[in-house]
PDB file of C-alpha atoms in Angstrom:
ATOM      1  CA  ASP A   1      -5.584  -6.729 -16.687  1.00 68.00           C
ATOM      2  CA  VAL A   2      -2.977  -6.205 -14.007  1.00 67.00           C
ATOM      3  CA  LYS A   3      -2.123  -9.320 -12.071  1.00 90.00           C
ATOM      4  CA  VAL A   4       0.050  -9.788  -9.004  1.00 95.00           C
ATOM      5  CA  THR A   5      -0.116 -13.128  -7.245  1.00 96.00           C
ATOM      6  CA  GLN A   6       1.296 -14.277  -3.936  1.00 96.00           C
ATOM      7  CA  SER A   7       2.060 -17.876  -3.100  1.00 91.00           C
ATOM      8  CA  SER A   8      -0.100 -18.179  -0.002  1.00 91.00           C
ATOM      9  CA  ARG A   9      -3.056 -16.293   1.480  1.00 93.00           C
ATOM     10  CA  TYR A  10      -2.511 -17.686   4.973  1.00 95.00           C
ATOM     11  CA  LEU A  11       0.610 -19.165   6.513  1.00 96.00           C
ATOM     12  CA  VAL A  12       1.391 -20.431  10.007  1.00 97.00           C
ATOM     13  CA  LYS A  13       4.998 -21.021  10.990  1.00 97.00           C
ATOM     14  CA  ARG A  14       6.946 -21.675  14.154  1.00 97.00           C
ATOM     15  CA  THR A  15       9.581 -19.458  15.689  1.00 97.00           C
ATOM     16  CA  GLY A  16      12.966 -20.094  14.125  1.00 97.00           C
ATOM     17  CA  GLU A  17      11.636 -21.515  10.871  1.00 97.00           C
ATOM     18  CA  LYS A  18      12.822 -20.172   7.527  1.00 97.00           C
ATOM     19  CA  VAL A  19       9.911 -18.702   5.606  1.00 97.00           C
ATOM     20  CA  PHE A  20       9.633 -17.969   1.882  1.00 97.00           C
ATOM     21  CA  LEU A  21       6.991 -15.662   0.496  1.00 97.00           C
ATOM     22  CA  GLU A  22       6.724 -15.598  -3.284  1.00 97.00           C
ATOM     23  CA  CYS A  23       5.316 -12.880  -5.492  1.00 97.00           C
ATOM     24  CA  VAL A  24       4.786 -13.020  -9.245  1.00 97.00           C
ATOM     25  CA  GLN A  25       3.593 -10.285 -11.597  1.00 96.00           C
ATOM     26  CA  ASP A  26       2.659 -10.663 -15.225  1.00 94.00           C
ATOM     27  CA  MET A  27       2.849  -7.021 -16.293  1.00 92.00           C
ATOM     28  CA  ASP A  28       6.558  -6.851 -17.109  1.00 93.00           C
ATOM     29  CA  HIS A  29       7.003  -4.244 -14.368  1.00 93.00           C
ATOM     30  CA  GLU A  30      10.502  -3.152 -13.473  1.00 92.00           C
ATOM     31  CA  ASN A  31       9.780  -2.324  -9.827  1.00 92.00           C
ATOM     32  CA  MET A  32       8.646  -4.738  -7.163  1.00 95.00           C
ATOM     33  CA  PHE A  33       8.047  -4.124  -3.482  1.00 95.00           C
ATOM     34  CA  TRP A  34       7.454  -5.993  -0.243  1.00 97.00           C
ATOM     35  CA  TYR A  35       5.483  -4.319   2.528  1.00 97.00           C
ATOM     36  CA  ARG A  36       4.102  -5.376   5.847  1.00 96.00           C
ATOM     37  CA  GLN A  37       0.878  -3.969   7.230  1.00 95.00           C
ATOM     38  CA  ASP A  38      -0.014  -3.928  10.904  1.00 93.00           C
ATOM     39  CA  PRO A  39      -3.105  -2.479  12.619  1.00 87.00           C
ATOM     40  CA  GLY A  40      -2.844   1.267  13.190  1.00 81.00           C
ATOM     41  CA  LEU A  41       0.255   1.588  11.040  1.00 84.00           C
ATOM     42  CA  GLY A  42       0.591   2.445   7.385  1.00 82.00           C
ATOM     43  CA  LEU A  43       2.180   0.082   4.964  1.00 90.00           C
ATOM     44  CA  ARG A  44       5.855  -0.173   5.805  1.00 93.00           C
ATOM     45  CA  LEU A  45       8.344  -0.922   3.099  1.00 93.00           C
ATOM     46  CA  ILE A  46      10.644  -3.852   3.781  1.00 96.00           C
ATOM     47  CA  TYR A  47      12.586  -4.117   0.533  1.00 95.00           C
ATOM     48  CA  PHE A  48      12.177  -3.139  -3.071  1.00 93.00           C
ATOM     49  CA  SER A  49      13.792  -4.012  -6.352  1.00 94.00           C
ATOM     50  CA  TYR A  50      13.993  -1.939  -9.502  1.00 91.00           C
ATOM     51  CA  ASP A  51      15.641  -4.532 -11.690  1.00 91.00           C
ATOM     52  CA  VAL A  52      16.584  -8.178 -11.811  1.00 93.00           C
ATOM     53  CA  LYS A  53      19.181  -9.004  -9.156  1.00 90.00           C
ATOM     54  CA  MET A  54      18.898  -5.482  -7.748  1.00 91.00           C
ATOM     55  CA  LYS A  55      17.526  -4.825  -4.278  1.00 93.00           C
ATOM     56  CA  GLU A  56      17.282  -1.890  -1.938  1.00 92.00           C
ATOM     57  CA  LYS A  57      16.446  -1.768   1.744  1.00 93.00           C
ATOM     58  CA  GLY A  58      13.224  -0.108   2.714  1.00 90.00           C
ATOM     59  CA  ASP A  59      12.290   1.261   6.118  1.00 88.00           C
ATOM     60  CA  ILE A  60      12.286  -2.029   8.074  1.00 94.00           C
ATOM     61  CA  PRO A  61      14.631  -4.570   6.433  1.00 96.00           C
ATOM     62  CA  GLU A  62      15.904  -6.159   9.648  1.00 96.00           C
ATOM     63  CA  GLY A  63      15.141  -9.856   9.840  1.00 96.00           C
ATOM     64  CA  TYR A  64      14.294 -10.085   6.139  1.00 97.00           C
ATOM     65  CA  SER A  65      16.071 -10.709   2.874  1.00 97.00           C
ATOM     66  CA  VAL A  66      14.880 -10.763  -0.732  1.00 97.00           C
ATOM     67  CA  SER A  67      15.708 -12.364  -4.018  1.00 97.00           C
ATOM     68  CA  ARG A  68      14.939 -11.285  -7.569  1.00 97.00           C
ATOM     69  CA  GLU A  69      16.378 -13.742 -10.035  1.00 95.00           C
ATOM     70  CA  LYS A  70      13.736 -13.112 -12.697  1.00 96.00           C
ATOM     71  CA  LYS A  71      11.901  -9.935 -13.586  1.00 96.00           C
ATOM     72  CA  GLU A  72       8.490 -11.332 -12.782  1.00 96.00           C
ATOM     73  CA  ARG A  73       9.324 -12.865  -9.411  1.00 97.00           C
ATOM     74  CA  PHE A  74      10.291 -11.236  -6.112  1.00 97.00           C
ATOM     75  CA  SER A  75      10.756 -13.396  -3.032  1.00 97.00           C
ATOM     76  CA  LEU A  76      10.781 -12.349   0.595  1.00 98.00           C
ATOM     77  CA  ILE A  77      12.704 -14.532   3.013  1.00 98.00           C
ATOM     78  CA  LEU A  78      12.461 -14.613   6.771  1.00 97.00           C
ATOM     79  CA  GLU A  79      15.688 -16.338   7.757  1.00 94.00           C
ATOM     80  CA  SER A  80      14.507 -17.202  11.277  1.00 96.00           C
ATOM     81  CA  ALA A  81      10.901 -16.290  11.885  1.00 97.00           C
ATOM     82  CA  SER A  82      10.011 -14.518  15.104  1.00 97.00           C
ATOM     83  CA  THR A  83       6.648 -13.750  16.680  1.00 97.00           C
ATOM     84  CA  ASN A  84       7.025 -10.023  15.949  1.00 96.00           C
ATOM     85  CA  GLN A  85       7.007 -10.885  12.259  1.00 98.00           C
ATOM     86  CA  THR A  86       3.389 -11.957  12.497  1.00 97.00           C
ATOM     87  CA  SER A  87       1.755  -9.599  10.028  1.00 97.00           C
ATOM     88  CA  MET A  88       0.068  -9.115   6.674  1.00 96.00           C
ATOM     89  CA  TYR A  89       2.657  -9.123   3.893  1.00 97.00           C
ATOM     90  CA  LEU A  90       1.823  -7.331   0.678  1.00 97.00           C
ATOM     91  CA  CYS A  91       3.712  -7.489  -2.579  1.00 97.00           C
ATOM     92  CA  ALA A  92       3.360  -4.770  -5.212  1.00 95.00           C
ATOM     93  CA  SER A  93       4.745  -3.979  -8.622  1.00 94.00           C
ATOM     94  CA  SER A  94       4.932  -0.891 -10.802  1.00 90.00           C
ATOM     95  CA  THR A  95       6.662   0.745 -13.709  1.00 86.00           C
ATOM     96  CA  PRO A  96       9.188   3.459 -12.756  1.00 78.00           C
ATOM     97  CA  THR A  97       6.605   6.201 -13.297  1.00 75.00           C
ATOM     98  CA  ASP A  98       3.298   4.616 -12.360  1.00 77.00           C
ATOM     99  CA  THR A  99       1.506   3.775  -9.174  1.00 82.00           C
ATOM    100  CA  GLN A 100       1.656   0.375  -7.539  1.00 89.00           C
ATOM    101  CA  TYR A 101      -0.501  -2.700  -7.997  1.00 92.00           C
ATOM    102  CA  PHE A 102      -0.828  -5.141  -5.160  1.00 95.00           C
ATOM    103  CA  GLY A 103      -1.145  -8.845  -4.717  1.00 96.00           C
ATOM    104  CA  PRO A 104      -3.838 -10.241  -2.395  1.00 95.00           C
ATOM    105  CA  GLY A 105      -1.498 -10.409   0.592  1.00 95.00           C
ATOM    106  CA  THR A 106      -0.183 -13.198   2.808  1.00 96.00           C
ATOM    107  CA  ARG A 107      -1.311 -13.277   6.394  1.00 96.00           C
ATOM    108  CA  LEU A 108       1.599 -14.813   8.291  1.00 97.00           C
ATOM    109  CA  THR A 109       1.301 -16.036  11.852  1.00 97.00           C
ATOM    110  CA  VAL A 110       4.457 -17.030  13.712  1.00 97.00           C
ATOM    111  CA  LEU A 111       3.834 -19.139  16.798  1.00 96.00           C
TER     112      LEU A 111
ATOM    113  CA  ARG B   1       5.919  13.196  13.530  1.00 54.00           C
ATOM    114  CA  LYS B   2       4.521  10.802  10.960  1.00 62.00           C
ATOM    115  CA  GLU B   3       5.178  11.726   7.360  1.00 86.00           C
ATOM    116  CA  VAL B   4       1.584  11.095   6.311  1.00 91.00           C
ATOM    117  CA  GLU B   5      -1.175  11.461   8.868  1.00 93.00           C
ATOM    118  CA  GLN B   6      -4.818  10.484   8.704  1.00 94.00           C
ATOM    119  CA  ASP B   7      -7.667  10.414  11.182  1.00 94.00           C
ATOM    120  CA  PRO B   8      -8.139   6.675  11.756  1.00 93.00           C
ATOM    121  CA  GLY B   9     -11.910   7.049  12.263  1.00 92.00           C
ATOM    122  CA  PRO B  10     -14.131   5.213  12.037  1.00 95.00           C
ATOM    123  CA  PHE B  11     -16.412   7.649  10.316  1.00 95.00           C
ATOM    124  CA  ASN B  12     -19.960   6.353  10.682  1.00 96.00           C
ATOM    125  CA  VAL B  13     -22.084   7.894   7.950  1.00 96.00           C
ATOM    126  CA  PRO B  14     -25.671   7.255   6.846  1.00 97.00           C
ATOM    127  CA  GLU B  15     -26.214   6.039   3.326  1.00 97.00           C
ATOM    128  CA  GLY B  16     -26.703   8.923   0.913  1.00 97.00           C
ATOM    129  CA  ALA B  17     -24.750  11.426   2.959  1.00 97.00           C
ATOM    130  CA  THR B  18     -21.636  13.289   1.895  1.00 97.00           C
ATOM    131  CA  VAL B  19     -18.415  12.578   3.757  1.00 96.00           C
ATOM    132  CA  ALA B  20     -14.989  14.128   3.531  1.00 96.00           C
ATOM    133  CA  PHE B  21     -11.663  13.373   5.127  1.00 91.00           C
ATOM    134  CA  ASN B  22      -8.226  14.884   4.942  1.00 94.00           C
ATOM    135  CA  CYS B  23      -4.684  13.684   5.009  1.00 95.00           C
ATOM    136  CA  THR B  24      -1.686  15.825   5.927  1.00 95.00           C
ATOM    137  CA  TYR B  25       1.870  15.274   4.771  1.00 92.00           C
ATOM    138  CA  SER B  26       5.026  16.669   6.265  1.00 88.00           C
ATOM    139  CA  ASN B  27       7.448  16.824   3.369  1.00 80.00           C
ATOM    140  CA  SER B  28       6.911  19.831   1.131  1.00 76.00           C
ATOM    141  CA  ALA B  29       8.951  18.109  -1.590  1.00 77.00           C
ATOM    142  CA  SER B  30       6.186  15.554  -2.062  1.00 74.00           C
ATOM    143  CA  GLN B  31       5.170  15.473  -5.684  1.00 77.00           C
ATOM    144  CA  SER B  32       2.519  12.844  -6.308  1.00 86.00           C
ATOM    145  CA  PHE B  33      -0.552  12.027  -4.308  1.00 91.00           C
ATOM    146  CA  PHE B  34      -3.047   9.191  -4.360  1.00 93.00           C
ATOM    147  CA  TRP B  35      -6.032   7.763  -2.587  1.00 96.00           C
ATOM    148  CA  TYR B  36      -6.212   4.000  -2.285  1.00 96.00           C
ATOM    149  CA  ARG B  37      -9.121   1.990  -1.026  1.00 97.00           C
ATOM    150  CA  GLN B  38      -8.659  -1.152   1.073  1.00 96.00           C
ATOM    151  CA  ASP B  39     -11.494  -3.502   1.910  1.00 95.00           C
ATOM    152  CA  CYS B  40     -11.295  -5.652   5.023  1.00 91.00           C
ATOM    153  CA  ARG B  41      -8.644  -8.353   4.629  1.00 87.00           C
ATOM    154  CA  LYS B  42      -7.974  -7.360   1.025  1.00 91.00           C
ATOM    155  CA  GLU B  43      -5.142  -5.592  -0.740  1.00 93.00           C
ATOM    156  CA  PRO B  44      -5.107  -1.821  -1.361  1.00 95.00           C
ATOM    157  CA  LYS B  45      -6.414  -0.734  -4.732  1.00 94.00           C
ATOM    158  CA  LEU B  46      -5.898   2.615  -6.402  1.00 93.00           C
ATOM    159  CA  LEU B  47      -8.998   4.786  -6.088  1.00 95.00           C
ATOM    160  CA  MET B  48      -7.692   7.931  -7.737  1.00 94.00           C
ATOM    161  CA  SER B  49      -4.667  10.098  -8.246  1.00 90.00           C
ATOM    162  CA  VAL B  50      -4.804  13.636  -6.884  1.00 91.00           C
ATOM    163  CA  TYR B  51      -3.852  16.416  -9.265  1.00 84.00           C
ATOM    164  CA  SER B  52      -2.923  19.984  -8.412  1.00 86.00           C
ATOM    165  CA  SER B  53      -6.096  21.298 -10.015  1.00 86.00           C
ATOM    166  CA  GLY B  54      -8.266  18.777  -8.187  1.00 87.00           C
ATOM    167  CA  ASN B  55     -10.078  15.977  -9.896  1.00 92.00           C
ATOM    168  CA  GLU B  56     -13.383  14.233  -9.879  1.00 94.00           C
ATOM    169  CA  ASP B  57     -14.395  10.681 -10.682  1.00 93.00           C
ATOM    170  CA  GLY B  58     -18.108  10.130 -10.382  1.00 96.00           C
ATOM    171  CA  ARG B  59     -19.104  10.616  -6.750  1.00 97.00           C
ATOM    172  CA  PHE B  60     -15.476  11.040  -5.652  1.00 97.00           C
ATOM    173  CA  THR B  61     -13.581  14.336  -5.601  1.00 97.00           C
ATOM    174  CA  ALA B  62      -9.955  14.723  -4.601  1.00 96.00           C
ATOM    175  CA  GLN B  63      -8.266  18.022  -3.789  1.00 95.00           C
ATOM    176  CA  LEU B  64      -4.680  19.025  -3.099  1.00 94.00           C
ATOM    177  CA  ASN B  65      -3.670  22.007  -0.996  1.00 93.00           C
ATOM    178  CA  ARG B  66       0.092  22.424  -1.310  1.00 91.00           C
ATOM    179  CA  ALA B  67       0.265  25.535   0.840  1.00 91.00           C
ATOM    180  CA  SER B  68      -1.242  23.741   3.824  1.00 92.00           C
ATOM    181  CA  GLN B  69       0.173  20.350   2.812  1.00 92.00           C
ATOM    182  CA  TYR B  70      -2.955  18.288   2.794  1.00 93.00           C
ATOM    183  CA  ILE B  71      -5.097  16.326   0.408  1.00 95.00           C
ATOM    184  CA  SER B  72      -8.774  15.617   0.771  1.00 96.00           C
ATOM    185  CA  LEU B  73     -11.291  13.081  -0.447  1.00 97.00           C
ATOM    186  CA  LEU B  74     -14.988  13.872  -0.755  1.00 97.00           C
ATOM    187  CA  ILE B  75     -17.578  11.165  -1.337  1.00 97.00           C
ATOM    188  CA  ARG B  76     -21.066  12.264  -2.346  1.00 98.00           C
ATOM    189  CA  ASP B  77     -24.241  10.204  -2.138  1.00 98.00           C
ATOM    190  CA  SER B  78     -22.406   7.519  -0.184  1.00 97.00           C
ATOM    191  CA  LYS B  79     -23.269   3.870  -0.820  1.00 97.00           C
ATOM    192  CA  LEU B  80     -23.022   0.885   1.485  1.00 97.00           C
ATOM    193  CA  SER B  81     -20.295  -0.419  -0.829  1.00 97.00           C
ATOM    194  CA  ASP B  82     -18.150   2.623  -0.040  1.00 97.00           C
ATOM    195  CA  SER B  83     -17.450   1.135   3.395  1.00 98.00           C
ATOM    196  CA  ALA B  84     -13.711   0.555   3.442  1.00 97.00           C
ATOM    197  CA  THR B  85     -10.461   2.009   4.698  1.00 96.00           C
ATOM    198  CA  TYR B  86      -9.123   4.871   2.601  1.00 97.00           C
ATOM    199  CA  LEU B  87      -5.365   5.191   2.434  1.00 96.00           C
ATOM    200  CA  CYS B  88      -3.600   8.418   1.632  1.00 94.00           C
ATOM    201  CA  VAL B  89      -0.350   7.987  -0.291  1.00 92.00           C
ATOM    202  CA  VAL B  90       2.401  10.438  -1.103  1.00 90.00           C
ATOM    203  CA  SER B  91       5.458  10.006  -3.252  1.00 84.00           C
ATOM    204  CA  PHE B  92       8.681  11.763  -4.086  1.00 71.00           C
ATOM    205  CA  MET B  93       9.418  11.577  -7.735  1.00 61.00           C
ATOM    206  CA  ASP B  94      12.463   9.460  -8.203  1.00 57.00           C
ATOM    207  CA  SER B  95      13.288   6.627 -10.540  1.00 43.00           C
ATOM    208  CA  ASN B  96      12.093   4.021  -8.084  1.00 53.00           C
ATOM    209  CA  TYR B  97       8.760   5.594  -7.274  1.00 60.00           C
ATOM    210  CA  GLN B  98       8.646   4.877  -3.587  1.00 73.00           C
ATOM    211  CA  LEU B  99       5.410   5.649  -1.796  1.00 84.00           C
ATOM    212  CA  ILE B 100       4.778   6.872   1.743  1.00 87.00           C
ATOM    213  CA  TRP B 101       1.531   5.510   3.178  1.00 90.00           C
ATOM    214  CA  GLY B 102      -0.870   6.852   5.734  1.00 92.00           C
ATOM    215  CA  ALA B 103      -2.407   4.381   8.177  1.00 92.00           C
ATOM    216  CA  GLY B 104      -5.857   4.886   6.677  1.00 94.00           C
ATOM    217  CA  THR B 105      -9.267   6.270   7.578  1.00 96.00           C
ATOM    218  CA  LYS B 106     -11.997   3.739   8.186  1.00 96.00           C
ATOM    219  CA  LEU B 107     -15.375   4.595   6.705  1.00 97.00           C
ATOM    220  CA  ILE B 108     -18.582   2.778   7.624  1.00 97.00           C
ATOM    221  CA  ILE B 109     -21.724   3.554   5.672  1.00 97.00           C
ATOM    222  CA  LYS B 110     -24.868   2.646   7.560  1.00 96.00           C
ATOM    223  CA  PRO B 111     -28.246   1.897   5.947  1.00 95.00           C
TER     224      PRO B 111
END
C-alpha cells in the first residue's frame, strides 16, 4: 500500500524561526512535491523534485527552500517563518507517469 | 483567469439524490484529468481518472468534454459518506507530471 508520511501533523512556530518539514515515501517514487493549501485556493505548488539532489521551483517558491538528499525523503525549509506562511502543507509523491499520492499534511501556524 | 475553475459550493443534497458538478479548464493542451476527494482536515485522495470516453466506478461517473473544456462528476444515490470536497485536477503530460488543481467543490449530503 502507498505510504507517504510527514513529520508533524500540527506545528506552531514564531516569526523568524527556521522551520523544517519532512516528508518520507516508501514507494520508490522518483517525483516528490510540496504544496500549500489555503481556504478558497487550490493546491499551490511550492517546489518539486524529480530525482535525488534535483529540485525545481513551483508556482510560489519565495520564502522556501527544499532538500532531497535521498530518494525517499524530501524536506521543505522555511528559512525565516512569517505569518503569511501559516497554512496546510502537503507532500506528495508519484512516478513520472502516474498520479500523486499525498501525506496527511502539516498544519503550520506562525505566530 | 484561473486555469482550473470549480464552483466552490457548498452543494447541499439530500441522501439518495443524484448530484453533478463541473470543472472548467483553460488550457486546451491539457492531457490528463482527475477527480480527487478531500475530507475535512485530511489529504486529497484520488477518486478517479477521467478518460476521453468517460468512465464509471460504481455510483460515480466522470465525463470529459474537450470541445468545451470541462470535466464533470456525477454521483448517484448519494450517501452521507460522500460529503467531502471534490477537487478537479488537470495535467500536461511531461516527464515531471505536474498537476494543476482546482480549489474544490464542497458537497454536503443531508439525511
